[in-house]
């Protein structure tokens, strides 16, 4: 053999006794007795190969010549060769395992679009060739027929019949790794299943799913959730463990909204998962090296502990809404993946606190997850508060802080014990039924009784909590006093509201001494409610001396003189005479309860001028004053009351009047 340079090489030598007959899968080649033992270049032509095959001398075709043959685009003229010779080609392929492996592998590669050419006539004669091929190749033929016809369900069925996962079956057949057809196979996986799954079908499906990537599992999950199959336990458990929102590594947040709705209905899922997901995503950002939101260690710990606390009440949580700073939203938008109406992006570019609003029991909650005080605010479940907190797209942390709340709570030391007690004793809200231990607490302190709640900490720990609360109250009220609720109050009266709030929270913790101390401070600062509570507290104390009880009566009369209705009613009931002192500058003196409410409404100095009225007062008010008062405020106040036939009838009348004056403002109300 001579190269272009003129250098002469000896031709390669090969063993004389090489043969394709009975060669194993790895190789061994023969060039036959009728040909030179030296490979030729160029190799023999297609027509020569066909001649060798027709004459029964396929063994003289080398592996390299077979390889070139299978990677060529060859057209066969049936008239020239006839169908018989095409079958003979397949029989020649079938005769040698090494050639068969090449032929079938390259055929699968061609159907996967990984190879440009392949003798089409071989694929077109698969059905005709089946009877002439050995059993070991029948599955290969069947698979290629299904692929060439686009019958992907048939491929899955073939694998299932041989107790092999689809992709493991492909490996057994020694076919090319599926690329082009992989997506098609996954898209048809659920469609290939029988309507009634057997135990073996159930097991087989899970083995296929285990072979898939997360993205592919998501496609299968969507199909399974939206199918009408009757699942067996393994598939059912896989959906529960991989698709429900309460699992750590769940597909829930990547599922379509329609699939999530199906799961919500089927498994009675509430909105708590939104809260939980937000807390996890913010915690992940805190753990990043650059910590893009500057979440400090305390805030990071709090995110987890709050999510775990509310997990104890998850079954009752409804209508979750998130208020997120723009940067927070941008960083977690892709992973959060919840319905758009569940998220509000704060308009304030300087906002840094995330807020979670949700409904639980008969109250609305606003959890401020970060910031100086990072408080929990609890609001009455009224139509006005629902509209502002859940239905308005203009809600912000600033507007929430300007609203009148029913309770506010901290997240300082032992806050879980204190908050659980508030929920149970004041709001009639209990954890999930059957709960024995609180999530987020060590078992030694987390054991829960549905009668007595969490175990009460010892006095030394409660005293330590008091010290923490004093610092928190300073931070909270420094911000709270800046809100519009307090802007027109004197510094003394502002301080009285602060002291009263501290007193109420201390009482929840069982700190009676702290309660008495701050209640007295608030009362001495002329806070009418504090005066009333202090008086009642003394009267109800059986150990209080006569002189103290006399002072208690004075506190109640003083509160009544400020117009505090509970105090006035108590004073009248027990014959305690009081006058509205001129020094109070009370503009409502002599007007009576309804008249005082009307005047406060007209002058616009009270957001809830009708809060003290009874149903009889409201009926009188509507019949005699409806043209001079704010019917919207009347309707709001009625909406706060416990429903009754009488309340609902009056609400209907007020609403009709509002509509007649084009003042209706709640688009969700029924057209009465």
XYZ file of C-alpha atoms in Angstrom:
672
model
C 0.000 0.000 0.000
C 1.439 3.378 -1.033
C 0.740 6.749 0.575
C 0.852 10.146 -1.155
C 4.417 10.644 0.091
C 5.517 7.548 -1.774
C 6.220 5.550 1.376
C 5.173 1.937 1.019
C 3.319 0.190 3.889
C 2.685 -3.489 4.246
C -1.030 -4.296 4.255
C -2.502 -5.153 7.665
C -2.618 -8.810 8.551
C -5.685 -10.496 10.065
C -6.186 -14.018 11.454
C -7.083 -16.483 8.728
C -9.785 -18.212 10.783
C -11.844 -15.108 11.755
C -15.555 -15.578 11.042
C -18.840 -13.751 11.790
C -20.510 -17.100 12.313
C -21.340 -17.471 16.016
C -19.305 -14.362 16.861
C -20.206 -12.961 20.273
C -21.635 -9.483 20.966
C -18.207 -7.891 21.347
C -16.853 -8.704 17.938
C -14.683 -11.029 15.952
C -14.849 -10.574 12.184
C -14.327 -12.654 9.077
C -13.813 -11.752 5.482
C -14.805 -15.179 4.157
C -12.987 -17.761 2.129
C -14.025 -16.297 -1.179
C -12.519 -12.858 -0.529
C -9.106 -11.553 0.245
C -8.445 -11.393 3.965
C -7.329 -7.792 3.519
C -10.014 -5.074 4.010
C -10.530 -3.181 0.796
C -10.864 0.521 0.185
C -13.231 1.626 -1.024
C -15.438 -1.021 0.626
C -17.741 -3.230 -1.414
C -20.851 -1.587 -2.819
C -24.478 -2.068 -1.809
C -25.146 -4.235 -4.879
C -22.173 -6.436 -3.953
C -23.521 -6.807 -0.409
C -26.887 -7.805 -1.821
C -25.206 -10.335 -4.128
C -23.290 -11.904 -1.222
C -26.507 -12.145 0.786
C -28.498 -13.671 -2.113
C -25.770 -16.284 -2.602
C -25.710 -17.139 1.100
C -22.264 -15.630 1.806
C -23.175 -12.834 4.248
C -20.295 -13.941 6.451
C -17.785 -12.389 4.060
C -19.144 -8.873 4.766
C -16.900 -7.152 7.303
C -18.211 -5.226 10.318
C -16.867 -1.973 8.921
C -18.793 -2.608 5.677
C -21.968 -3.385 7.612
C -21.452 -0.189 9.629
C -21.130 1.921 6.503
C -24.140 0.172 5.031
C -26.333 0.954 8.080
C -25.239 4.591 8.089
C -26.130 5.109 4.419
C -29.326 6.244 2.755
C -30.100 3.282 0.519
C -33.125 2.988 -1.751
C -34.126 -0.480 -2.886
C -35.943 -1.181 -6.110
C -38.450 -3.945 -5.331
C -38.639 -4.899 -8.985
C -34.881 -5.420 -9.116
C -34.485 -7.300 -5.820
C -37.966 -8.430 -4.824
C -39.366 -8.689 -1.283
C -37.625 -11.993 -0.652
C -34.154 -10.503 -0.848
C -35.154 -7.773 1.664
C -36.214 -10.469 4.105
C -32.894 -12.202 3.418
C -31.076 -9.029 4.450
C -32.850 -9.137 7.823
C -32.033 -12.828 8.145
C -28.378 -12.059 7.460
C -28.476 -9.376 10.140
C -30.177 -11.792 12.524
C -27.506 -14.428 11.913
C -24.691 -12.448 13.578
C -25.233 -10.883 17.017
C -22.610 -8.187 16.471
C -24.229 -7.109 13.209
C -27.680 -7.231 14.810
C -26.550 -5.006 17.664
C -25.208 -2.453 15.194
C -28.291 -2.633 12.984
C -30.798 -2.164 15.814
C -28.755 0.450 17.652
C -28.362 2.600 14.538
C -32.048 2.112 13.670
C -33.044 3.463 17.102
C -30.515 6.277 16.743
C -32.040 7.203 13.381
C -35.542 7.317 14.885
C -34.159 9.498 17.689
C -32.981 11.992 15.030
C -29.417 11.364 16.167
C -28.329 9.893 12.843
C -28.952 11.433 9.458
C -29.185 8.285 7.321
C -30.381 4.701 7.654
C -31.611 2.198 5.057
C -35.316 3.038 5.068
C -36.256 -0.274 3.484
C -35.155 -2.067 6.656
C -37.608 -0.028 8.772
C -40.358 -0.385 6.168
C -40.089 -4.189 6.208
C -40.048 -4.697 9.986
C -43.492 -6.329 10.064
C -42.642 -8.662 7.197
C -39.335 -9.595 8.829
C -40.731 -10.498 12.265
C -41.553 -14.157 11.499
C -38.019 -14.765 10.209
C -36.082 -13.370 13.174
C -35.045 -15.085 16.374
C -37.105 -14.552 19.554
C -34.317 -12.521 21.150
C -34.917 -9.785 18.531
C -38.729 -9.759 18.616
C -38.898 -7.091 21.338
C -36.456 -4.942 19.401
C -38.600 -5.234 16.286
C -41.792 -4.468 18.210
C -40.219 -1.376 19.827
C -38.944 -0.010 16.511
C -42.341 -0.554 14.907
C -44.028 1.397 17.724
C -41.486 4.219 17.483
C -41.708 4.488 13.692
C -45.510 4.641 13.944
C -45.486 7.126 16.816
C -47.195 4.591 19.077
C -45.570 5.653 22.365
C -48.296 4.046 24.445
C -47.381 0.755 22.748
C -43.761 1.245 23.861
C -44.854 1.641 27.497
C -47.144 -1.369 27.229
C -44.305 -3.496 25.850
C -42.048 -2.489 28.758
C -44.835 -3.097 31.289
C -45.481 -6.586 29.889
C -41.822 -7.415 30.536
C -41.863 -5.982 34.101
C -39.321 -3.314 33.252
C -39.506 0.443 33.550
C -39.657 2.039 30.114
C -36.179 3.500 30.145
C -34.618 0.428 31.703
C -36.258 -1.618 28.922
C -34.574 0.607 26.329
C -31.234 -0.113 27.976
C -31.950 -3.843 27.913
C -32.652 -3.676 24.174
C -29.248 -1.981 23.707
C -30.876 0.908 21.904
C -29.683 4.488 21.679
C -30.456 6.693 24.654
C -33.842 8.325 23.974
C -33.551 12.022 23.195
C -36.123 13.021 20.591
C -38.632 10.418 21.753
C -38.079 10.864 25.513
C -40.502 13.775 25.829
C -43.065 11.931 23.707
C -42.748 8.851 25.880
C -43.243 10.915 29.052
C -46.228 12.741 27.579
C -47.873 9.395 26.858
C -46.962 7.606 30.079
C -50.269 8.191 31.886
C -52.253 7.675 28.682
C -50.703 4.214 28.322
C -52.120 3.021 31.639
C -55.225 0.856 31.890
C -58.204 2.646 33.471
C -58.190 0.313 36.456
C -54.638 -0.014 37.751
C -53.568 -3.352 39.156
C -51.013 -3.631 41.933
C -48.346 -4.529 39.370
C -49.321 -1.537 37.185
C -49.087 0.685 40.253
C -45.612 -0.615 41.060
C -44.474 -0.325 37.434
C -45.607 3.309 37.189
C -43.540 4.269 40.219
C -40.434 2.585 38.760
C -40.820 4.678 35.595
C -41.325 7.888 37.590
C -38.166 7.148 39.582
C -36.200 7.254 36.310
C -37.390 10.797 35.534
C -35.935 14.214 36.238
C -37.840 16.671 38.464
C -39.071 18.553 35.399
C -40.303 15.306 33.834
C -41.971 14.227 37.068
C -43.855 17.521 37.009
C -45.309 16.640 33.583
C -46.399 13.223 34.821
C -47.841 14.723 38.020
C -49.964 17.134 35.975
C -51.301 14.227 33.898
C -51.999 12.069 36.939
C -53.799 14.847 38.831
C -55.985 15.707 35.857
C -56.738 12.085 34.954
C -59.752 10.059 36.021
C -57.759 6.952 36.994
C -58.479 5.026 40.132
C -55.051 5.064 41.775
C -53.595 2.391 43.979
C -51.814 3.154 47.228
C -48.290 3.621 45.847
C -49.313 6.213 43.260
C -51.616 7.930 45.751
C -48.781 8.159 48.284
C -46.409 9.503 45.635
C -48.839 12.334 44.833
C -49.280 13.129 48.541
C -45.530 13.109 49.239
C -44.470 14.990 46.109
C -47.348 17.274 45.153
C -48.956 18.598 48.354
C -47.711 21.946 49.705
C -46.814 20.810 53.220
C -43.860 18.686 52.056
C -40.287 20.024 51.993
C -39.429 19.018 48.415
C -42.743 19.431 46.683
C -43.836 20.060 43.109
C -46.837 22.040 44.392
C -45.463 25.474 43.557
C -44.653 24.416 39.977
C -48.044 22.834 39.267
C -50.622 24.669 37.184
C -53.360 26.525 39.057
C -55.959 24.049 37.749
C -53.985 21.106 39.168
C -53.555 22.877 42.502
C -57.297 23.512 42.649
C -57.989 19.813 42.042
C -55.624 18.880 44.875
C -57.149 21.526 47.156
C -60.588 20.025 46.676
C -59.442 16.418 46.934
C -57.213 16.799 49.990
C -58.951 19.760 51.669
C -55.859 21.975 51.404
C -55.964 25.455 52.963
C -53.915 28.560 52.180
C -51.344 28.060 54.930
C -48.853 26.740 52.365
C -48.478 30.298 50.992
C -47.289 31.553 54.385
C -45.003 28.545 54.795
C -43.507 28.919 51.329
C -42.765 32.617 51.843
C -41.000 31.948 55.148
C -38.840 29.224 53.570
C -37.851 31.364 50.587
C -36.909 34.339 52.764
C -34.877 32.021 55.022
C -33.009 30.690 51.976
C -32.131 34.259 50.958
C -30.865 34.932 54.486
C -28.510 31.948 54.182
C -26.981 33.165 50.926
C -23.489 34.635 51.168
C -24.558 38.064 49.941
C -27.856 38.044 51.963
C -29.574 40.400 49.454
C -32.364 41.455 51.864
C -30.027 41.958 54.846
C -32.096 39.587 56.973
C -30.418 39.404 60.364
C -30.057 36.263 62.459
C -32.998 37.097 64.733
C -35.290 37.725 61.764
C -34.166 34.497 60.102
C -34.971 32.512 63.247
C -38.305 34.285 63.562
C -39.322 33.409 60.010
C -39.049 29.714 60.766
C -40.630 29.892 64.230
C -43.653 31.870 62.996
C -44.287 29.493 60.121
C -44.040 26.547 62.511
C -46.356 28.214 65.055
C -49.112 28.847 62.521
C -48.695 25.327 61.176
C -50.456 24.274 64.385
C -53.512 26.223 63.172
C -53.072 25.475 59.453
C -56.430 23.737 58.935
C -58.315 26.884 59.900
C -56.244 29.420 57.973
C -58.029 30.928 54.963
C -57.623 33.725 52.408
C -53.880 34.329 52.747
C -52.608 37.546 51.141
C -48.971 38.676 50.921
C -47.715 42.265 50.869
C -44.122 42.200 49.622
C -41.517 44.903 49.062
C -40.535 45.136 45.416
C -37.041 43.690 45.949
C -38.345 40.763 48.016
C -40.840 39.914 45.281
C -38.240 40.104 42.520
C -35.908 37.744 44.375
C -38.502 35.030 45.084
C -41.049 35.532 42.283
C -40.062 32.447 40.272
C -40.021 30.065 43.246
C -43.080 31.533 44.975
C -45.351 30.660 42.056
C -48.763 31.525 43.535
C -51.833 33.144 42.031
C -51.317 36.837 41.258
C -54.286 37.946 43.338
C -52.577 36.480 46.417
C -49.678 38.958 46.232
C -49.519 42.746 46.453
C -46.257 44.524 45.654
C -45.759 47.476 47.999
C -45.939 50.862 46.285
C -43.545 52.350 48.820
C -40.073 51.924 47.319
C -38.547 52.205 50.800
C -40.657 49.363 52.224
C -38.575 46.493 53.619
C -41.082 44.472 55.672
C -43.073 41.512 54.348
C -46.639 41.149 55.656
C -48.883 38.071 55.695
C -52.627 38.688 56.059
C -54.944 35.766 56.737
C -58.311 34.783 58.156
C -58.551 32.493 61.184
C -61.665 31.907 63.245
C -63.701 35.104 63.483
C -60.688 37.395 63.088
C -58.259 38.760 60.518
C -54.523 38.618 61.234
C -51.633 40.686 59.878
C -48.174 39.222 60.570
C -45.334 41.705 59.996
C -42.442 39.328 59.381
C -39.516 41.732 59.790
C -38.706 45.225 60.966
C -38.318 47.126 64.222
C -41.300 45.685 66.095
C -42.340 42.875 63.685
C -45.722 42.680 65.384
C -48.882 40.648 64.923
C -52.096 42.690 64.611
C -55.514 41.134 65.050
C -58.674 42.736 63.646
C -62.399 42.111 63.944
C -63.919 40.087 61.109
C -66.162 42.854 59.759
C -67.142 43.641 56.176
C -65.157 46.881 56.394
C -61.993 45.140 57.546
C -62.434 42.352 54.992
C -62.734 44.936 52.233
C -59.664 46.832 53.386
C -57.408 43.909 54.274
C -58.338 41.211 51.755
C -60.172 42.823 48.835
C -58.328 46.095 48.331
C -55.248 46.194 46.102
C -54.196 49.456 47.780
C -53.537 47.889 51.164
C -50.087 48.571 52.617
C -48.294 48.119 55.924
C -48.766 51.820 56.618
C -52.534 51.625 56.117
C -52.701 48.462 58.269
C -50.923 50.254 61.103
C -53.390 53.131 60.838
C -56.341 50.768 61.338
C -57.891 50.181 64.751
C -56.940 46.713 65.932
C -58.511 44.427 68.517
C -55.219 42.967 69.754
C -51.525 43.356 69.043
C -48.884 40.797 69.974
C -45.119 40.543 70.108
C -42.661 37.821 69.048
C -40.308 38.132 71.981
C -39.162 35.482 74.462
C -41.969 32.909 75.173
C -44.253 34.562 72.630
C -45.669 31.192 71.536
C -47.019 30.493 75.019
C -48.545 33.965 75.299
C -50.074 33.984 71.815
C -51.579 30.512 72.165
C -53.224 31.651 75.390
C -54.616 34.780 73.708
C -56.037 32.753 70.824
C -57.611 30.160 73.091
C -58.950 32.312 75.937
C -59.873 35.566 74.194
C -60.562 34.640 70.572
C -61.875 31.076 70.974
C -59.357 29.796 68.421
C -57.901 26.331 68.965
C -55.133 24.461 67.082
C -55.768 21.645 64.625
C -57.831 18.843 66.131
C -55.849 15.913 67.461
C -52.691 17.974 67.976
C -50.616 16.605 70.853
C -47.393 18.588 70.504
C -46.854 22.071 69.121
C -44.704 22.343 65.995
C -41.675 24.535 66.574
C -41.343 23.828 70.308
C -39.296 21.196 72.169
C -41.461 18.333 73.397
C -40.803 19.219 77.019
C -42.637 22.547 76.600
C -44.660 21.776 73.471
C -47.109 19.248 74.885
C -50.585 20.592 74.215
C -53.883 20.224 76.052
C -57.038 21.329 74.230
C -58.413 22.325 77.643
C -55.449 24.049 79.294
C -53.258 24.895 76.315
C -49.465 24.891 76.526
C -47.666 24.273 79.768
C -47.211 27.484 81.757
C -43.527 28.498 82.061
C -42.112 28.942 85.544
C -42.150 32.384 87.172
C -38.481 33.112 86.505
C -38.981 32.652 82.773
C -42.121 34.792 82.800
C -40.164 37.503 84.600
C -37.518 37.290 81.901
C -40.267 37.735 79.317
C -41.372 40.931 81.087
C -37.905 42.409 80.561
C -38.039 41.533 76.868
C -41.528 43.001 76.561
C -40.474 46.314 78.073
C -37.884 46.766 75.326
C -40.345 45.626 72.641
C -43.057 48.007 73.867
C -40.626 50.908 73.591
C -39.928 50.003 69.939
C -43.558 49.279 69.077
C -45.055 52.420 70.569
C -42.343 54.667 69.172
C -43.737 53.733 65.742
C -47.387 53.325 66.745
C -47.704 56.876 68.094
C -46.724 58.213 64.662
C -49.882 56.771 63.061
C -52.935 58.869 62.295
C -54.909 57.213 65.116
C -52.966 59.223 67.673
C -52.016 62.407 65.825
C -54.640 64.633 67.527
C -54.124 63.282 71.042
C -52.127 64.954 73.762
C -48.824 63.327 74.799
C -50.439 62.322 78.092
C -53.359 60.589 76.397
C -51.052 58.863 73.916
C -49.077 57.508 76.848
C -52.299 56.298 78.448
C -53.144 54.161 75.405
C -49.649 52.705 75.477
C -49.848 51.867 79.175
C -53.304 50.323 78.744
C -52.057 48.054 75.912
C -49.071 46.949 78.011
C -51.407 46.190 80.908
C -53.697 44.029 78.768
C -50.789 42.020 77.350
C -49.350 41.516 80.846
C -52.664 40.108 82.008
C -52.562 37.550 79.181
C -49.191 36.365 80.483
C -50.570 36.081 84.003
C -48.475 39.026 85.197
C -51.064 40.563 87.510
C -48.657 42.956 89.191
C -47.554 44.371 85.835
C -51.196 44.646 84.781
C -52.159 46.610 87.901
C -49.120 48.888 87.568
C -49.729 49.942 83.951
C -53.505 50.042 84.319
C -53.137 52.532 87.177
C -50.763 54.614 85.047
C -53.253 54.716 82.188
C -56.135 55.591 84.510
C -54.169 58.433 86.101
C -53.539 59.747 82.575
C -57.314 60.160 82.125
C -57.851 57.142 79.878
C -61.606 56.386 80.255
C -61.300 52.664 79.509
C -58.451 52.289 81.999
C -60.459 54.079 84.638
C -63.349 51.702 84.102
C -61.170 48.558 84.109
C -59.333 49.686 87.232
C -62.607 50.324 89.043
C -64.060 46.940 88.044
C -60.801 45.184 88.991
C -60.931 46.625 92.509
C -64.646 45.912 92.959
C -64.196 42.264 91.905
C -61.314 41.763 94.336
C -62.833 40.201 97.485
C -59.774 41.171 99.506
C -59.964 44.863 98.649
C -60.732 47.052 101.696
C -63.864 49.224 101.866
C -61.875 52.378 101.188
C -60.430 50.898 97.988
C -63.892 49.878 96.794
C -65.120 53.396 97.389
C -62.224 54.639 95.260
C -63.253 52.096 92.623
C -66.700 53.681 92.431
C -65.037 57.034 91.896
C -63.012 55.590 89.003
C -66.175 54.237 87.355
C -68.008 57.544 87.785
C -64.996 59.408 86.395
C -64.908 57.096 83.368
C -68.640 57.584 82.859
C -68.193 61.346 82.997
C -65.863 61.032 80.008
C -68.702 59.325 78.132
C -67.313 55.760 78.276
C -70.513 53.777 77.739
C -69.743 50.588 79.742
C -68.886 52.773 82.732
C -72.023 54.882 82.313
C -74.242 51.792 82.101
C -72.611 50.246 85.188
C -72.954 53.490 87.123
C -76.662 53.753 86.284
C -77.253 50.109 87.187
C -75.834 50.592 90.683
C -77.140 54.122 91.207
C -73.777 55.846 91.022
C -74.531 59.456 90.186
C -72.181 61.208 87.809
C -72.165 64.384 85.807
C -70.266 65.322 82.724
C -67.971 67.891 84.274
C -67.607 71.233 82.478
C -63.871 70.785 82.653
C -64.249 67.860 80.253
C -65.571 70.287 77.643
C -67.999 67.576 76.538
C -69.941 68.898 73.496
C -72.474 66.059 73.763
C -73.864 66.787 77.225
C -77.625 66.241 77.431
C -77.981 64.719 73.973
C -78.530 61.121 75.069
C -76.776 58.087 73.627
C -78.248 58.284 70.105
C -77.907 62.069 69.937
C -74.281 61.897 71.038
C -73.569 59.287 68.331
C -75.198 61.439 65.635
C -73.213 64.508 66.665
C -69.935 62.578 66.665
C -70.797 61.265 63.182
C -71.705 64.684 61.745
C -68.552 66.275 63.144
C -66.471 63.374 61.754
C -64.253 63.052 64.826
C -64.990 59.375 65.511
C -64.421 56.516 63.054
C -67.055 54.421 64.872
C -69.613 56.849 66.310
C -72.328 54.168 66.614
C -70.358 51.463 68.403
C -72.335 51.814 71.650
C -75.827 51.597 70.125
C -78.215 48.681 70.566
C -80.497 47.309 67.831
C -83.352 49.412 69.244
C -81.151 52.513 68.999
C -80.256 51.657 65.400
C -83.907 51.224 64.416
C -84.767 54.596 65.983
C -81.760 56.166 64.290
C -82.717 54.841 60.841
C -86.358 55.938 61.082
C -85.627 59.457 62.357
C -82.106 60.466 61.282
C -81.338 58.646 58.020
C -81.138 61.836 55.977
C -78.566 63.522 58.216
C -76.170 60.715 59.101
C -73.591 58.498 57.366
C -75.529 55.381 56.425
C -72.278 53.766 55.391
C -71.005 53.961 58.983
C -74.314 52.584 60.221
C -74.062 49.680 57.774
C -70.431 49.018 58.808
C -71.399 48.933 62.464
C -74.320 46.592 61.830
C -71.973 44.301 59.882
C -69.843 43.929 62.995
C -72.743 42.611 65.045
C -73.673 38.982 65.430
C -76.182 38.071 62.740
C -79.885 37.834 63.619
C -83.130 38.211 61.679
C -83.591 41.706 63.118
C -80.041 42.822 62.293
C -80.270 41.427 58.745
C -83.616 43.138 58.122
C -82.251 46.515 59.180
C -79.091 45.986 57.107
C -81.292 45.334 54.079
C -83.181 48.590 54.648
C -79.967 50.576 55.023
C -78.502 49.007 51.896
C -81.599 49.816 49.824
C -81.354 53.433 50.910
C -77.657 53.506 50.054
C -78.377 52.149 46.584
C -81.206 54.585 45.993
C -78.727 57.370 46.701
C -75.999 55.700 44.593
C -73.906 55.254 47.708
C -73.555 51.465 47.662
C -69.895 50.696 48.096
C -69.577 46.966 48.505
C -69.807 45.325 45.087
C -69.960 41.862 46.656
C -73.230 42.510 48.483
C -76.319 40.809 47.168
C -78.841 42.896 45.316
C -81.418 43.071 48.069
